[in-house]
Amino acid sequence: VGAYNMTQWMQFITLRPNVVMIDTTGKVHLIRKQETVDTIVGCEMVPEHLSSR
C-alpha cells in the first residue's frame, strides 16, 4: 500500500492508524501517530456564548 493513501483517507469513516516508513535497510520508522478522539475534537472550538457553563 502506497503513501498516497494518506492523502485519500476518509477521516469520517474511522480514526487513522499509525503510519510507518520502512527504509532501505529494513528499519521501521514511525512517521505519523495514530489519531484518537481527542485528536479529532482537539481543534474544535465552541463560541463562549454557546458553551455550557
GROMACS .gro file of C-alpha atoms in nm:
model
   53
    1VAL     CA    1   0.000   0.000   0.000
    2GLY     CA    2   0.150   0.332  -0.102
    3ALA     CA    3   0.192   0.654   0.091
    4TYR     CA    4  -0.056   0.817  -0.147
    5ASN     CA    5  -0.328   0.658   0.065
    6MET     CA    6  -0.256   0.906   0.346
    7THR     CA    7  -0.399   1.186   0.137
    8GLN     CA    8  -0.703   0.985   0.032
    9TRP     CA    9  -0.818   0.879   0.380
   10MET     CA   10  -1.179   0.944   0.469
   11GLN     CA   11  -1.142   1.071   0.825
   12PHE     CA   12  -1.514   1.048   0.897
   13ILE     CA   13  -1.514   0.670   0.847
   14THR     CA   14  -1.254   0.569   1.107
   15LEU     CA   15  -0.963   0.706   1.306
   16ARG     CA   16  -0.639   0.697   1.111
   17PRO     CA   17  -0.373   0.448   1.232
   18ASN     CA   18  -0.001   0.493   1.285
   19VAL     CA   19   0.192   0.542   0.963
   20VAL     CA   20   0.534   0.386   0.931
   21MET     CA   21   0.814   0.414   0.679
   22ILE     CA   22   1.048   0.126   0.609
   23ASP     CA   23   1.388   0.249   0.496
   24THR     CA   24   1.623   0.076   0.254
   25THR     CA   25   1.786  -0.121   0.538
   26GLY     CA   26   1.450  -0.257   0.654
   27LYS     CA   27   1.434  -0.040   0.966
   28VAL     CA   28   1.082   0.077   1.055
   29HIS     CA   29   1.022   0.443   1.148
   30LEU     CA   30   0.700   0.590   1.290
   31ILE     CA   31   0.626   0.897   1.075
   32ARG     CA   32   0.270   0.976   1.189
   33LYS     CA   33   0.098   0.890   1.517
   34GLN     CA   34  -0.246   0.730   1.519
   35GLU     CA   35  -0.543   0.954   1.572
   36THR     CA   36  -0.759   0.947   1.882
   37VAL     CA   37  -1.096   1.104   1.950
   38ASP     CA   38  -0.904   1.379   2.133
   39THR     CA   39  -0.701   1.439   1.816
   40ILE     CA   40  -1.021   1.494   1.620
   41VAL     CA   41  -1.207   1.717   1.866
   42GLY     CA   42  -0.895   1.894   1.993
   43CYS     CA   43  -0.915   2.152   1.715
   44GLU     CA   44  -1.285   2.224   1.762
   45MET     CA   45  -1.398   2.542   1.935
   46VAL     CA   46  -1.739   2.647   2.063
   47PRO     CA   47  -1.813   3.020   2.087
   48GLU     CA   48  -1.825   3.126   2.451
   49HIS     CA   49  -2.189   3.235   2.433
   50LEU     CA   50  -2.291   2.886   2.314
   51SER     CA   51  -2.090   2.679   2.560
   52SER     CA   52  -2.235   2.525   2.875
   53ARG     CA   53  -2.120   2.679   3.197
   0.00000   0.00000   0.00000
